[in-house]
Amino acid sequence: SRLATCVRANSPQRLPSPAAAMQPLARASLVLAFCAAAWGINLRSGGQDPKGPGQAEPTMDGACAECNKHAEYLDREDPCVCHATDVMGTFANDATKELTTRKGYGFETTNTGKERLPEGWMWHCRPVSATEGLWKQCPAAPAAP
């Protein structure tokens, strides 16, 4: 028994196998990959607010805030007075199409898509068209402190 204790005390320790030594690194790499994927999904799914130039904002307030943010850089000759319009509700398209069919001695009209597209607001420094009520003036930006 003394001999066994002496042999155990003087024998080299068992080193972990290479596969076991790589497990913590593999776990860390996997966690890092999931974090990077989640960050990428957030950027693609509209994690930005506002969405940026040329992208329709979901609300008029969002479009007006974006316009007010850039207005001071856009007033070279005339002051930029922000206006916004809901481009998703301006024109009829296939998503809001109605189908009219005969039924009995009359006709029946059904909506084949959505009744209305979700709002999508774009801004400009002044109304782009003369259509009455299409472009709404944004509230003035609050004065900087």
mmCIF file of N, CA and C in Angstrom:
data_model
loop_
_atom_site.group_PDB
_atom_site.id
_atom_site.type_symbol
_atom_site.label_atom_id
_atom_site.label_comp_id
_atom_site.label_asym_id
_atom_site.label_seq_id
_atom_site.Cartn_x
_atom_site.Cartn_y
_atom_site.Cartn_z
ATOM 1 N N SER A 1 0.824 -1.181 0.000
ATOM 2 C CA SER A 1 0.000 0.000 0.000
ATOM 3 C C SER A 1 0.870 1.248 0.000
ATOM 4 N N ARG A 2 2.019 1.211 0.725
ATOM 5 C CA ARG A 2 2.943 2.334 0.703
ATOM 6 C C ARG A 2 3.566 2.494 -0.681
ATOM 7 N N LEU A 3 3.816 1.378 -1.310
ATOM 8 C CA LEU A 3 4.401 1.408 -2.636
ATOM 9 C C LEU A 3 3.425 2.020 -3.644
ATOM 10 N N ALA A 4 2.148 1.663 -3.546
ATOM 11 C CA ALA A 4 1.138 2.201 -4.459
ATOM 12 C C ALA A 4 1.004 3.704 -4.276
ATOM 13 N N THR A 5 1.045 4.196 -3.053
ATOM 14 C CA THR A 5 0.947 5.631 -2.781
ATOM 15 C C THR A 5 2.154 6.346 -3.356
ATOM 16 N N CYS A 6 3.305 5.771 -3.221
ATOM 17 C CA CYS A 6 4.531 6.374 -3.726
ATOM 18 C C CYS A 6 4.511 6.426 -5.258
ATOM 19 N N VAL A 7 4.013 5.374 -5.907
ATOM 20 C CA VAL A 7 3.964 5.341 -7.369
ATOM 21 C C VAL A 7 2.980 6.386 -7.888
ATOM 22 N N ARG A 8 1.813 6.477 -7.222
ATOM 23 C CA ARG A 8 0.827 7.477 -7.651
ATOM 24 C C ARG A 8 1.359 8.893 -7.475
ATOM 25 N N ALA A 9 2.081 9.149 -6.426
ATOM 26 C CA ALA A 9 2.585 10.484 -6.143
ATOM 27 C C ALA A 9 3.680 10.882 -7.135
ATOM 28 N N ASN A 10 4.437 9.946 -7.617
ATOM 29 C CA ASN A 10 5.549 10.243 -8.505
ATOM 30 C C ASN A 10 5.228 10.036 -9.988
ATOM 31 N N SER A 11 4.054 9.525 -10.309
ATOM 32 C CA SER A 11 3.720 9.310 -11.723
ATOM 33 C C SER A 11 3.229 10.620 -12.334
ATOM 34 N N PRO A 12 3.497 10.821 -13.629
ATOM 35 C CA PRO A 12 3.034 12.067 -14.262
ATOM 36 C C PRO A 12 1.506 12.116 -14.303
ATOM 37 N N GLN A 13 0.977 13.338 -14.201
ATOM 38 C CA GLN A 13 -0.485 13.481 -14.249
ATOM 39 C C GLN A 13 -0.966 13.202 -15.667
ATOM 40 N N ARG A 14 -2.187 12.701 -15.738
ATOM 41 C CA ARG A 14 -2.773 12.447 -17.062
ATOM 42 C C ARG A 14 -3.178 13.766 -17.686
ATOM 43 N N LEU A 15 -2.742 14.001 -18.879
ATOM 44 C CA LEU A 15 -3.128 15.197 -19.612
ATOM 45 C C LEU A 15 -4.452 14.923 -20.317
ATOM 46 N N PRO A 16 -5.295 15.950 -20.443
ATOM 47 C CA PRO A 16 -6.560 15.729 -21.150
ATOM 48 C C PRO A 16 -6.279 15.437 -22.625
ATOM 49 N N SER A 17 -7.182 14.717 -23.225
ATOM 50 C CA SER A 17 -7.023 14.408 -24.651
ATOM 51 C C SER A 17 -7.159 15.695 -25.453
ATOM 52 N N PRO A 18 -6.605 15.730 -26.670
ATOM 53 C CA PRO A 18 -6.724 16.956 -27.480
ATOM 54 C C PRO A 18 -8.186 17.366 -27.710
ATOM 55 N N ALA A 19 -9.075 16.394 -27.874
ATOM 56 C CA ALA A 19 -10.489 16.719 -28.090
ATOM 57 C C ALA A 19 -11.081 17.398 -26.852
ATOM 58 N N ALA A 20 -10.739 16.908 -25.675
ATOM 59 C CA ALA A 20 -11.254 17.503 -24.437
ATOM 60 C C ALA A 20 -10.680 18.904 -24.231
ATOM 61 N N ALA A 21 -9.437 19.113 -24.644
ATOM 62 C CA ALA A 21 -8.819 20.422 -24.492
ATOM 63 C C ALA A 21 -9.460 21.445 -25.419
ATOM 64 N N MET A 22 -10.028 21.031 -26.546
ATOM 65 C CA MET A 22 -10.634 21.929 -27.519
ATOM 66 C C MET A 22 -12.082 22.284 -27.185
ATOM 67 N N GLN A 23 -12.721 21.570 -26.272
ATOM 68 C CA GLN A 23 -14.138 21.809 -25.982
ATOM 69 C C GLN A 23 -14.437 23.236 -25.515
ATOM 70 N N PRO A 24 -13.678 23.823 -24.593
ATOM 71 C CA PRO A 24 -13.982 25.207 -24.196
ATOM 72 C C PRO A 24 -13.852 26.188 -25.370
ATOM 73 N N LEU A 25 -12.856 25.968 -26.227
ATOM 74 C CA LEU A 25 -12.688 26.828 -27.388
ATOM 75 C C LEU A 25 -13.865 26.675 -28.355
ATOM 76 N N ALA A 26 -14.334 25.459 -28.542
ATOM 77 C CA ALA A 26 -15.471 25.210 -29.423
ATOM 78 C C ALA A 26 -16.729 25.874 -28.868
ATOM 79 N N ARG A 27 -16.924 25.785 -27.567
ATOM 80 C CA ARG A 27 -18.094 26.427 -26.943
ATOM 81 C C ARG A 27 -18.038 27.943 -27.119
ATOM 82 N N ALA A 28 -16.866 28.522 -26.893
ATOM 83 C CA ALA A 28 -16.722 29.973 -27.032
ATOM 84 C C ALA A 28 -16.977 30.387 -28.481
ATOM 85 N N SER A 29 -16.478 29.616 -29.434
ATOM 86 C CA SER A 29 -16.696 29.930 -30.848
ATOM 87 C C SER A 29 -18.173 29.853 -31.199
ATOM 88 N N LEU A 30 -18.868 28.862 -30.652
ATOM 89 C CA LEU A 30 -20.290 28.698 -30.924
ATOM 90 C C LEU A 30 -21.091 29.876 -30.361
ATOM 91 N N VAL A 31 -20.784 30.306 -29.159
ATOM 92 C CA VAL A 31 -21.466 31.450 -28.547
ATOM 93 C C VAL A 31 -21.210 32.709 -29.371
ATOM 94 N N LEU A 32 -19.964 32.907 -29.812
ATOM 95 C CA LEU A 32 -19.621 34.060 -30.626
ATOM 96 C C LEU A 32 -20.378 34.046 -31.954
ATOM 97 N N ALA A 33 -20.510 32.879 -32.575
ATOM 98 C CA ALA A 33 -21.243 32.763 -33.841
ATOM 99 C C ALA A 33 -22.718 33.114 -33.653
ATOM 100 N N PHE A 34 -23.337 32.647 -32.558
ATOM 101 C CA PHE A 34 -24.741 32.966 -32.293
ATOM 102 C C PHE A 34 -24.928 34.462 -32.059
ATOM 103 N N CYS A 35 -24.002 35.085 -31.335
ATOM 104 C CA CYS A 35 -24.104 36.531 -31.088
ATOM 105 C C CYS A 35 -23.989 37.315 -32.389
ATOM 106 N N ALA A 36 -23.049 36.922 -33.250
ATOM 107 C CA ALA A 36 -22.879 37.606 -34.533
ATOM 108 C C ALA A 36 -24.127 37.442 -35.399
ATOM 109 N N ALA A 37 -24.727 36.255 -35.400
ATOM 110 C CA ALA A 37 -25.944 36.024 -36.189
ATOM 111 C C ALA A 37 -27.096 36.881 -35.668
ATOM 112 N N ALA A 38 -27.246 36.964 -34.360
ATOM 113 C CA ALA A 38 -28.321 37.774 -33.778
ATOM 114 C C ALA A 38 -28.121 39.248 -34.104
ATOM 115 N N TRP A 39 -26.891 39.722 -34.077
ATOM 116 C CA TRP A 39 -26.597 41.108 -34.404
ATOM 117 C C TRP A 39 -26.938 41.379 -35.865
ATOM 118 N N GLY A 40 -26.591 40.456 -36.766
ATOM 119 C CA GLY A 40 -26.904 40.603 -38.182
ATOM 120 C C GLY A 40 -28.395 40.609 -38.441
ATOM 121 N N ILE A 41 -29.125 39.760 -37.760
ATOM 122 C CA ILE A 41 -30.582 39.719 -37.921
ATOM 123 C C ILE A 41 -31.195 41.024 -37.450
ATOM 124 N N ASN A 42 -30.688 41.578 -36.369
ATOM 125 C CA ASN A 42 -31.203 42.847 -35.845
ATOM 126 C C ASN A 42 -31.006 43.965 -36.861
ATOM 127 N N LEU A 43 -29.873 43.988 -37.539
ATOM 128 C CA LEU A 43 -29.628 45.028 -38.538
ATOM 129 C C LEU A 43 -30.556 44.874 -39.733
ATOM 130 N N ARG A 44 -30.805 43.648 -40.161
ATOM 131 C CA ARG A 44 -31.658 43.413 -41.319
ATOM 132 C C ARG A 44 -33.128 43.632 -41.015
ATOM 133 N N SER A 45 -33.541 43.375 -39.797
ATOM 134 C CA SER A 45 -34.963 43.442 -39.479
ATOM 135 C C SER A 45 -35.390 44.823 -39.016
ATOM 136 N N GLY A 46 -34.577 45.812 -39.259
ATOM 137 C CA GLY A 46 -35.009 47.165 -38.927
ATOM 138 C C GLY A 46 -34.608 47.581 -37.543
ATOM 139 N N GLY A 47 -33.494 47.115 -37.082
ATOM 140 C CA GLY A 47 -33.016 47.511 -35.777
ATOM 141 C C GLY A 47 -32.635 48.978 -35.736
ATOM 142 N N GLN A 48 -32.470 49.608 -36.882
ATOM 143 C CA GLN A 48 -32.101 51.005 -36.933
ATOM 144 C C GLN A 48 -33.347 51.869 -36.792
ATOM 145 N N ASP A 49 -33.169 53.011 -36.147
ATOM 146 C CA ASP A 49 -34.265 53.947 -36.028
ATOM 147 C C ASP A 49 -33.694 55.340 -36.126
ATOM 148 N N PRO A 50 -33.906 56.124 -37.125
ATOM 149 C CA PRO A 50 -34.725 55.846 -38.292
ATOM 150 C C PRO A 50 -34.035 54.882 -39.247
ATOM 151 N N LYS A 51 -34.804 54.425 -40.232
ATOM 152 C CA LYS A 51 -34.296 53.399 -41.136
ATOM 153 C C LYS A 51 -33.246 53.914 -42.103
ATOM 154 N N GLY A 52 -33.240 55.198 -42.377
ATOM 155 C CA GLY A 52 -32.208 55.763 -43.238
ATOM 156 C C GLY A 52 -32.758 56.306 -44.539
ATOM 157 N N PRO A 53 -31.888 56.951 -45.325
ATOM 158 C CA PRO A 53 -32.325 57.604 -46.556
ATOM 159 C C PRO A 53 -32.937 56.609 -47.539
ATOM 160 N N GLY A 54 -34.052 57.010 -48.126
ATOM 161 C CA GLY A 54 -34.704 56.186 -49.138
ATOM 162 C C GLY A 54 -35.536 55.046 -48.601
ATOM 163 N N GLN A 55 -35.572 54.866 -47.302
ATOM 164 C CA GLN A 55 -36.356 53.801 -46.687
ATOM 165 C C GLN A 55 -37.589 54.416 -46.033
ATOM 166 N N ALA A 56 -38.747 53.846 -46.319
ATOM 167 C CA ALA A 56 -39.993 54.362 -45.748
ATOM 168 C C ALA A 56 -40.023 54.095 -44.242
ATOM 169 N N GLU A 57 -40.408 55.106 -43.504
ATOM 170 C CA GLU A 57 -40.539 54.987 -42.046
ATOM 171 C C GLU A 57 -41.955 54.523 -41.710
ATOM 172 N N PRO A 58 -42.142 53.760 -40.627
ATOM 173 C CA PRO A 58 -43.469 53.252 -40.302
ATOM 174 C C PRO A 58 -44.443 54.317 -39.789
ATOM 175 N N THR A 59 -43.930 55.464 -39.356
ATOM 176 C CA THR A 59 -44.816 56.517 -38.845
ATOM 177 C C THR A 59 -44.427 57.870 -39.438
ATOM 178 N N MET A 60 -45.388 58.788 -39.445
ATOM 179 C CA MET A 60 -45.104 60.146 -39.907
ATOM 180 C C MET A 60 -44.106 60.817 -38.973
ATOM 181 N N ASP A 61 -44.253 60.576 -37.677
ATOM 182 C CA ASP A 61 -43.323 61.159 -36.702
ATOM 183 C C ASP A 61 -41.888 60.715 -36.981
ATOM 184 N N GLY A 62 -41.704 59.448 -37.345
ATOM 185 C CA GLY A 62 -40.365 58.947 -37.660
ATOM 186 C C GLY A 62 -39.784 59.619 -38.882
ATOM 187 N N ALA A 63 -40.603 59.792 -39.923
ATOM 188 C CA ALA A 63 -40.139 60.462 -41.139
ATOM 189 C C ALA A 63 -39.816 61.924 -40.855
ATOM 190 N N CYS A 64 -40.663 62.577 -40.068
ATOM 191 C CA CYS A 64 -40.434 63.991 -39.739
ATOM 192 C C CYS A 64 -39.172 64.154 -38.892
ATOM 193 N N ALA A 65 -38.937 63.242 -37.972
ATOM 194 C CA ALA A 65 -37.727 63.312 -37.142
ATOM 195 C C ALA A 65 -36.480 63.171 -38.010
ATOM 196 N N GLU A 66 -36.540 62.259 -38.983
ATOM 197 C CA GLU A 66 -35.396 62.084 -39.882
ATOM 198 C C GLU A 66 -35.189 63.338 -40.732
ATOM 199 N N CYS A 67 -36.271 63.913 -41.241
ATOM 200 C CA CYS A 67 -36.168 65.138 -42.043
ATOM 201 C C CYS A 67 -35.596 66.276 -41.207
ATOM 202 N N ASN A 68 -36.124 66.468 -40.007
ATOM 203 C CA ASN A 68 -35.640 67.548 -39.142
ATOM 204 C C ASN A 68 -34.163 67.378 -38.808
ATOM 205 N N LYS A 69 -33.709 66.133 -38.726
ATOM 206 C CA LYS A 69 -32.300 65.843 -38.438
ATOM 207 C C LYS A 69 -31.400 66.332 -39.578
ATOM 208 N N HIS A 70 -31.878 66.211 -40.824
ATOM 209 C CA HIS A 70 -31.064 66.575 -41.983
ATOM 210 C C HIS A 70 -31.395 67.955 -42.550
ATOM 211 N N ALA A 71 -32.460 68.586 -42.095
ATOM 212 C CA ALA A 71 -32.957 69.833 -42.699
ATOM 213 C C ALA A 71 -31.909 70.939 -42.723
ATOM 214 N N GLU A 72 -31.132 71.075 -41.677
ATOM 215 C CA GLU A 72 -30.162 72.178 -41.633
ATOM 216 C C GLU A 72 -29.088 72.050 -42.717
ATOM 217 N N TYR A 73 -28.868 70.856 -43.225
ATOM 218 C CA TYR A 73 -27.866 70.649 -44.269
ATOM 219 C C TYR A 73 -28.459 70.770 -45.677
ATOM 220 N N LEU A 74 -29.780 70.900 -45.770
ATOM 221 C CA LEU A 74 -30.454 70.889 -47.068
ATOM 222 C C LEU A 74 -31.023 72.251 -47.462
ATOM 223 N N ASP A 75 -30.721 73.301 -46.725
ATOM 224 C CA ASP A 75 -31.324 74.611 -46.997
ATOM 225 C C ASP A 75 -30.333 75.567 -47.669
ATOM 226 N N ARG A 76 -29.815 75.187 -48.813
ATOM 227 C CA ARG A 76 -28.823 76.025 -49.490
ATOM 228 C C ARG A 76 -29.434 77.326 -50.003
ATOM 229 N N GLU A 77 -30.535 77.235 -50.756
ATOM 230 C CA GLU A 77 -31.156 78.439 -51.312
ATOM 231 C C GLU A 77 -32.471 78.769 -50.603
ATOM 232 N N ASP A 78 -33.260 77.757 -50.349
ATOM 233 C CA ASP A 78 -34.526 77.934 -49.648
ATOM 234 C C ASP A 78 -34.462 77.138 -48.352
ATOM 235 N N PRO A 79 -35.149 77.607 -47.327
ATOM 236 C CA PRO A 79 -35.167 76.812 -46.090
ATOM 237 C C PRO A 79 -35.898 75.488 -46.316
ATOM 238 N N CYS A 80 -35.417 74.455 -45.681
ATOM 239 C CA CYS A 80 -36.049 73.134 -45.795
ATOM 240 C C CYS A 80 -37.203 73.072 -44.803
ATOM 241 N N VAL A 81 -38.426 73.060 -45.317
ATOM 242 C CA VAL A 81 -39.623 72.911 -44.489
ATOM 243 C C VAL A 81 -40.110 71.487 -44.713
ATOM 244 N N CYS A 82 -39.954 70.651 -43.709
ATOM 245 C CA CYS A 82 -40.211 69.218 -43.859
ATOM 246 C C CYS A 82 -41.686 68.894 -44.105
ATOM 247 N N HIS A 83 -41.906 68.019 -45.066
ATOM 248 C CA HIS A 83 -43.230 67.483 -45.383
ATOM 249 C C HIS A 83 -43.092 65.968 -45.484
ATOM 250 N N ALA A 84 -44.166 65.245 -45.220
ATOM 251 C CA ALA A 84 -44.147 63.779 -45.302
ATOM 252 C C ALA A 84 -45.428 63.283 -45.971
ATOM 253 N N THR A 85 -45.316 62.121 -46.612
ATOM 254 C CA THR A 85 -46.473 61.492 -47.239
ATOM 255 C C THR A 85 -46.407 59.992 -47.018
ATOM 256 N N ASP A 86 -47.562 59.376 -46.930
ATOM 257 C CA ASP A 86 -47.665 57.918 -46.776
ATOM 258 C C ASP A 86 -47.651 57.293 -48.170
ATOM 259 N N VAL A 87 -46.490 56.856 -48.627
ATOM 260 C CA VAL A 87 -46.363 56.341 -49.994
ATOM 261 C C VAL A 87 -47.074 55.004 -50.174
ATOM 262 N N MET A 88 -47.302 54.265 -49.107
ATOM 263 C CA MET A 88 -47.966 52.964 -49.227
ATOM 264 C C MET A 88 -49.474 53.110 -49.430
ATOM 265 N N GLY A 89 -50.020 54.280 -49.127
ATOM 266 C CA GLY A 89 -51.451 54.483 -49.300
ATOM 267 C C GLY A 89 -51.786 55.411 -50.452
ATOM 268 N N THR A 90 -50.768 55.864 -51.187
ATOM 269 C CA THR A 90 -50.988 56.836 -52.251
ATOM 270 C C THR A 90 -51.577 56.213 -53.510
ATOM 271 N N PHE A 91 -51.074 55.048 -53.904
ATOM 272 C CA PHE A 91 -51.485 54.444 -55.173
ATOM 273 C C PHE A 91 -52.105 53.074 -54.941
ATOM 274 N N ALA A 92 -53.028 52.710 -55.812
ATOM 275 C CA ALA A 92 -53.594 51.361 -55.772
ATOM 276 C C ALA A 92 -52.558 50.403 -56.361
ATOM 277 N N ASN A 93 -52.505 49.181 -55.835
ATOM 278 C CA ASN A 93 -51.598 48.184 -56.385
ATOM 279 C C ASN A 93 -52.218 46.798 -56.219
ATOM 280 N N ASP A 94 -51.523 45.772 -56.669
ATOM 281 C CA ASP A 94 -52.078 44.417 -56.643
ATOM 282 C C ASP A 94 -52.345 43.899 -55.230
ATOM 283 N N ALA A 95 -51.649 44.432 -54.234
ATOM 284 C CA ALA A 95 -51.858 43.956 -52.867
ATOM 285 C C ALA A 95 -53.237 44.352 -52.346
ATOM 286 N N THR A 96 -53.828 45.401 -52.923
ATOM 287 C CA THR A 96 -55.140 45.876 -52.478
ATOM 288 C C THR A 96 -56.214 45.617 -53.531
ATOM 289 N N LYS A 97 -55.935 44.723 -54.442
ATOM 290 C CA LYS A 97 -56.833 44.471 -55.574
ATOM 291 C C LYS A 97 -58.156 43.830 -55.124
ATOM 292 N N GLU A 98 -59.238 44.215 -55.807
ATOM 293 C CA GLU A 98 -60.551 43.637 -55.546
ATOM 294 C C GLU A 98 -60.975 42.803 -56.746
ATOM 295 N N LEU A 99 -61.709 41.752 -56.485
ATOM 296 C CA LEU A 99 -62.201 40.865 -57.527
ATOM 297 C C LEU A 99 -63.722 40.955 -57.547
ATOM 298 N N THR A 100 -64.286 41.258 -58.708
ATOM 299 C CA THR A 100 -65.741 41.332 -58.856
ATOM 300 C C THR A 100 -66.195 40.157 -59.717
ATOM 301 N N THR A 101 -67.103 39.352 -59.175
ATOM 302 C CA THR A 101 -67.612 38.178 -59.901
ATOM 303 C C THR A 101 -69.141 38.200 -59.888
ATOM 304 N N ARG A 102 -69.720 37.458 -60.818
ATOM 305 C CA ARG A 102 -71.183 37.327 -60.843
ATOM 306 C C ARG A 102 -71.612 36.388 -59.733
ATOM 307 N N LYS A 103 -72.705 36.742 -59.097
ATOM 308 C CA LYS A 103 -73.281 35.868 -58.088
ATOM 309 C C LYS A 103 -74.791 36.000 -58.211
ATOM 310 N N GLY A 104 -75.415 34.902 -58.616
ATOM 311 C CA GLY A 104 -76.864 34.952 -58.829
ATOM 312 C C GLY A 104 -77.172 35.920 -59.956
ATOM 313 N N TYR A 105 -78.024 36.914 -59.675
ATOM 314 C CA TYR A 105 -78.381 37.913 -60.678
ATOM 315 C C TYR A 105 -77.627 39.223 -60.469
ATOM 316 N N GLY A 106 -76.622 39.202 -59.597
ATOM 317 C CA GLY A 106 -75.871 40.425 -59.320
ATOM 318 C C GLY A 106 -74.370 40.181 -59.357
ATOM 319 N N PHE A 107 -73.662 41.013 -58.658
ATOM 320 C CA PHE A 107 -72.206 40.927 -58.602
ATOM 321 C C PHE A 107 -71.755 40.898 -57.150
ATOM 322 N N GLU A 108 -70.603 40.289 -56.922
ATOM 323 C CA GLU A 108 -70.012 40.253 -55.584
ATOM 324 C C GLU A 108 -68.567 40.702 -55.701
ATOM 325 N N THR A 109 -68.184 41.639 -54.875
ATOM 326 C CA THR A 109 -66.812 42.144 -54.882
ATOM 327 C C THR A 109 -66.126 41.708 -53.602
ATOM 328 N N THR A 110 -64.962 41.084 -53.734
ATOM 329 C CA THR A 110 -64.170 40.657 -52.574
ATOM 330 C C THR A 110 -62.755 41.195 -52.727
ATOM 331 N N ASN A 111 -62.141 41.445 -51.599
ATOM 332 C CA ASN A 111 -60.760 41.914 -51.580
ATOM 333 C C ASN A 111 -59.858 40.685 -51.641
ATOM 334 N N THR A 112 -58.986 40.617 -52.651
ATOM 335 C CA THR A 112 -58.132 39.438 -52.814
ATOM 336 C C THR A 112 -56.842 39.541 -52.011
ATOM 337 N N GLY A 113 -56.505 40.716 -51.557
ATOM 338 C CA GLY A 113 -55.276 40.909 -50.779
ATOM 339 C C GLY A 113 -55.592 41.611 -49.481
ATOM 340 N N LYS A 114 -54.774 42.563 -49.162
ATOM 341 C CA LYS A 114 -54.993 43.361 -47.956
ATOM 342 C C LYS A 114 -55.894 44.533 -48.297
ATOM 343 N N GLU A 115 -56.647 44.971 -47.306
ATOM 344 C CA GLU A 115 -57.493 46.141 -47.537
ATOM 345 C C GLU A 115 -56.637 47.382 -47.737
ATOM 346 N N ARG A 116 -55.524 47.430 -46.998
ATOM 347 C CA ARG A 116 -54.601 48.557 -47.106
ATOM 348 C C ARG A 116 -53.207 48.076 -46.730
ATOM 349 N N LEU A 117 -52.207 48.582 -47.422
ATOM 350 C CA LEU A 117 -50.830 48.256 -47.076
ATOM 351 C C LEU A 117 -50.459 48.949 -45.769
ATOM 352 N N PRO A 118 -49.480 48.418 -45.030
ATOM 353 C CA PRO A 118 -49.035 49.116 -43.822
ATOM 354 C C PRO A 118 -48.449 50.484 -44.189
ATOM 355 N N GLU A 119 -48.540 51.420 -43.270
ATOM 356 C CA GLU A 119 -48.051 52.770 -43.544
ATOM 357 C C GLU A 119 -46.557 52.766 -43.840
ATOM 358 N N GLY A 120 -46.151 53.637 -44.748
ATOM 359 C CA GLY A 120 -44.748 53.832 -45.083
ATOM 360 C C GLY A 120 -44.555 55.285 -45.455
ATOM 361 N N TRP A 121 -43.923 56.048 -44.589
ATOM 362 C CA TRP A 121 -43.828 57.500 -44.740
ATOM 363 C C TRP A 121 -42.464 57.915 -45.284
ATOM 364 N N MET A 122 -42.490 58.796 -46.299
ATOM 365 C CA MET A 122 -41.276 59.370 -46.871
ATOM 366 C C MET A 122 -41.334 60.887 -46.663
ATOM 367 N N TRP A 123 -40.175 61.506 -46.556
ATOM 368 C CA TRP A 123 -40.137 62.943 -46.317
ATOM 369 C C TRP A 123 -39.453 63.684 -47.470
ATOM 370 N N HIS A 124 -39.717 64.981 -47.534
ATOM 371 C CA HIS A 124 -39.083 65.862 -48.509
ATOM 372 C C HIS A 124 -39.095 67.268 -47.924
ATOM 373 N N CYS A 125 -38.246 68.134 -48.432
ATOM 374 C CA CYS A 125 -38.171 69.505 -47.908
ATOM 375 C C CYS A 125 -39.358 70.371 -48.300
ATOM 376 N N ARG A 126 -40.086 69.978 -49.291
ATOM 377 C CA ARG A 126 -41.297 70.700 -49.706
ATOM 378 C C ARG A 126 -42.186 69.712 -50.422
ATOM 379 N N PRO A 127 -43.469 69.987 -50.557
ATOM 380 C CA PRO A 127 -44.337 69.045 -51.264
ATOM 381 C C PRO A 127 -43.831 68.818 -52.689
ATOM 382 N N VAL A 128 -43.811 67.580 -53.131
ATOM 383 C CA VAL A 128 -43.308 67.239 -54.453
ATOM 384 C C VAL A 128 -44.410 67.350 -55.501
ATOM 385 N N SER A 129 -45.657 67.210 -55.089
ATOM 386 C CA SER A 129 -46.775 67.316 -56.025
ATOM 387 C C SER A 129 -47.788 68.322 -55.489
ATOM 388 N N ALA A 130 -48.685 68.748 -56.355
ATOM 389 C CA ALA A 130 -49.707 69.719 -55.960
ATOM 390 C C ALA A 130 -51.003 69.043 -55.513
ATOM 391 N N THR A 131 -51.000 67.721 -55.409
ATOM 392 C CA THR A 131 -52.204 66.998 -54.995
ATOM 393 C C THR A 131 -52.588 67.433 -53.584
ATOM 394 N N GLU A 132 -53.808 67.922 -53.467
ATOM 395 C CA GLU A 132 -54.296 68.443 -52.193
ATOM 396 C C GLU A 132 -54.336 67.345 -51.125
ATOM 397 N N GLY A 133 -53.763 67.613 -49.966
ATOM 398 C CA GLY A 133 -53.832 66.689 -48.839
ATOM 399 C C GLY A 133 -52.853 65.528 -48.884
ATOM 400 N N LEU A 134 -52.065 65.407 -49.947
ATOM 401 C CA LEU A 134 -51.129 64.284 -50.058
ATOM 402 C C LEU A 134 -49.908 64.484 -49.173
ATOM 403 N N TRP A 135 -49.321 65.670 -49.228
ATOM 404 C CA TRP A 135 -48.141 65.985 -48.415
ATOM 405 C C TRP A 135 -48.578 66.752 -47.176
ATOM 406 N N LYS A 136 -48.172 66.262 -46.023
ATOM 407 C CA LYS A 136 -48.517 66.904 -44.750
ATOM 408 C C LYS A 136 -47.256 67.558 -44.173
ATOM 409 N N GLN A 137 -47.407 68.806 -43.732
ATOM 410 C CA GLN A 137 -46.262 69.507 -43.161
ATOM 411 C C GLN A 137 -45.927 68.930 -41.788
ATOM 412 N N CYS A 138 -44.655 68.693 -41.576
ATOM 413 C CA CYS A 138 -44.190 68.162 -40.292
ATOM 414 C C CYS A 138 -44.188 69.269 -39.237
ATOM 415 N N PRO A 139 -44.377 68.886 -37.989
ATOM 416 C CA PRO A 139 -44.213 69.897 -36.928
ATOM 417 C C PRO A 139 -42.763 70.372 -36.908
ATOM 418 N N ALA A 140 -42.565 71.609 -36.537
ATOM 419 C CA ALA A 140 -41.204 72.165 -36.493
ATOM 420 C C ALA A 140 -40.371 71.416 -35.470
ATOM 421 N N ALA A 141 -39.093 71.291 -35.768
ATOM 422 C CA ALA A 141 -38.176 70.624 -34.843
ATOM 423 C C ALA A 141 -38.009 71.493 -33.607
ATOM 424 N N PRO A 142 -37.890 70.868 -32.438
ATOM 425 C CA PRO A 142 -37.659 71.668 -31.233
ATOM 426 C C PRO A 142 -36.316 72.385 -31.325
ATOM 427 N N ALA A 143 -36.253 73.584 -30.794
ATOM 428 C CA ALA A 143 -35.014 74.358 -30.831
ATOM 429 C C ALA A 143 -33.937 73.672 -30.005
ATOM 430 N N ALA A 144 -32.719 73.745 -30.501
ATOM 431 C CA ALA A 144 -31.596 73.136 -29.783
ATOM 432 C C ALA A 144 -31.297 73.951 -28.532
ATOM 433 N N PRO A 145 -30.965 73.277 -27.419
ATOM 434 C CA PRO A 145 -30.687 74.012 -26.171
ATOM 435 C C PRO A 145 -29.398 74.759 -26.216
#
